[in-house]
Amino acid sequence: MSKITVWFIKCAMVYFLLAVILGLHMAVSGMAYPYMPIHAHFNLLGWMSMMIYGVGY
């Protein structure tokens, strides 16, 4: 794998970890609504797009 592929996949894992931590915080605290856009951004624009770029590159 090239360096850029590894970099994209590592960034995707960071976004995934952030999304999981935020999702757990939302589930435990009960204050999910204010954090939903951030959670969606981490999942869709962070984790998903970085993983697609990494695997497709």
Short mmCIF file of C-alpha atoms in Angstrom, two decimals:
data_model
loop_
_atom_site.label_atom_id
_atom_site.label_comp_id
_atom_site.label_asym_id
_atom_site.label_seq_id
_atom_site.Cartn_x
_atom_site.Cartn_y
_atom_site.Cartn_z
CA MET A 1 0.00 0.00 0.00
CA SER A 2 1.13 3.50 -0.68
CA LYS A 3 1.65 6.08 2.05
CA ILE A 4 -1.42 8.06 1.03
CA THR A 5 -3.62 4.96 1.30
CA VAL A 6 -2.35 4.22 4.80
CA TRP A 7 -2.81 7.86 5.78
CA PHE A 8 -6.44 7.91 4.59
CA ILE A 9 -7.24 4.67 6.43
CA LYS A 10 -5.60 5.91 9.65
CA CYS A 11 -7.57 9.16 9.44
CA ALA A 12 -10.73 7.15 8.86
CA MET A 13 -10.05 5.16 12.03
CA VAL A 14 -9.57 8.39 14.02
CA TYR A 15 -12.91 9.70 12.76
CA PHE A 16 -14.54 6.36 13.58
CA LEU A 17 -13.16 6.47 17.12
CA LEU A 18 -14.41 10.05 17.57
CA ALA A 19 -17.85 9.06 16.26
CA VAL A 20 -18.05 6.08 18.63
CA ILE A 21 -16.99 8.16 21.63
CA LEU A 22 -19.49 10.89 20.78
CA GLY A 23 -22.24 8.32 20.15
CA LEU A 24 -21.62 6.69 23.52
CA HIS A 25 -21.65 10.11 25.19
CA MET A 26 -24.96 10.91 23.50
CA ALA A 27 -26.47 7.60 24.61
CA VAL A 28 -25.33 7.90 28.22
CA SER A 29 -26.01 11.60 28.80
CA GLY A 30 -29.42 11.72 27.13
CA MET A 31 -28.54 15.01 25.43
CA ALA A 32 -28.36 13.60 21.93
CA TYR A 33 -30.02 16.33 19.89
CA PRO A 34 -27.34 19.07 20.06
CA TYR A 35 -24.60 16.62 19.08
CA MET A 36 -26.39 14.83 16.22
CA PRO A 37 -24.94 17.01 13.40
CA ILE A 38 -21.41 16.54 14.76
CA HIS A 39 -21.95 12.80 15.10
CA ALA A 40 -23.30 12.57 11.54
CA HIS A 41 -20.36 14.62 10.25
CA PHE A 42 -17.83 12.34 11.96
CA ASN A 43 -19.53 9.24 10.56
CA LEU A 44 -20.42 10.25 7.01
CA LEU A 45 -17.93 12.92 6.04
CA GLY A 46 -15.10 11.69 8.22
CA TRP A 47 -15.07 7.93 8.57
CA MET A 48 -16.99 6.92 5.47
CA SER A 49 -15.41 9.28 2.95
CA MET A 50 -11.86 8.77 4.23
CA MET A 51 -12.29 4.99 4.11
CA ILE A 52 -13.70 5.13 0.57
CA TYR A 53 -10.81 7.32 -0.57
CA GLY A 54 -8.27 5.08 1.16
CA VAL A 55 -9.61 1.84 -0.26
CA GLY A 56 -10.32 3.30 -3.69
CA TYR A 57 -6.98 5.04 -4.05
#
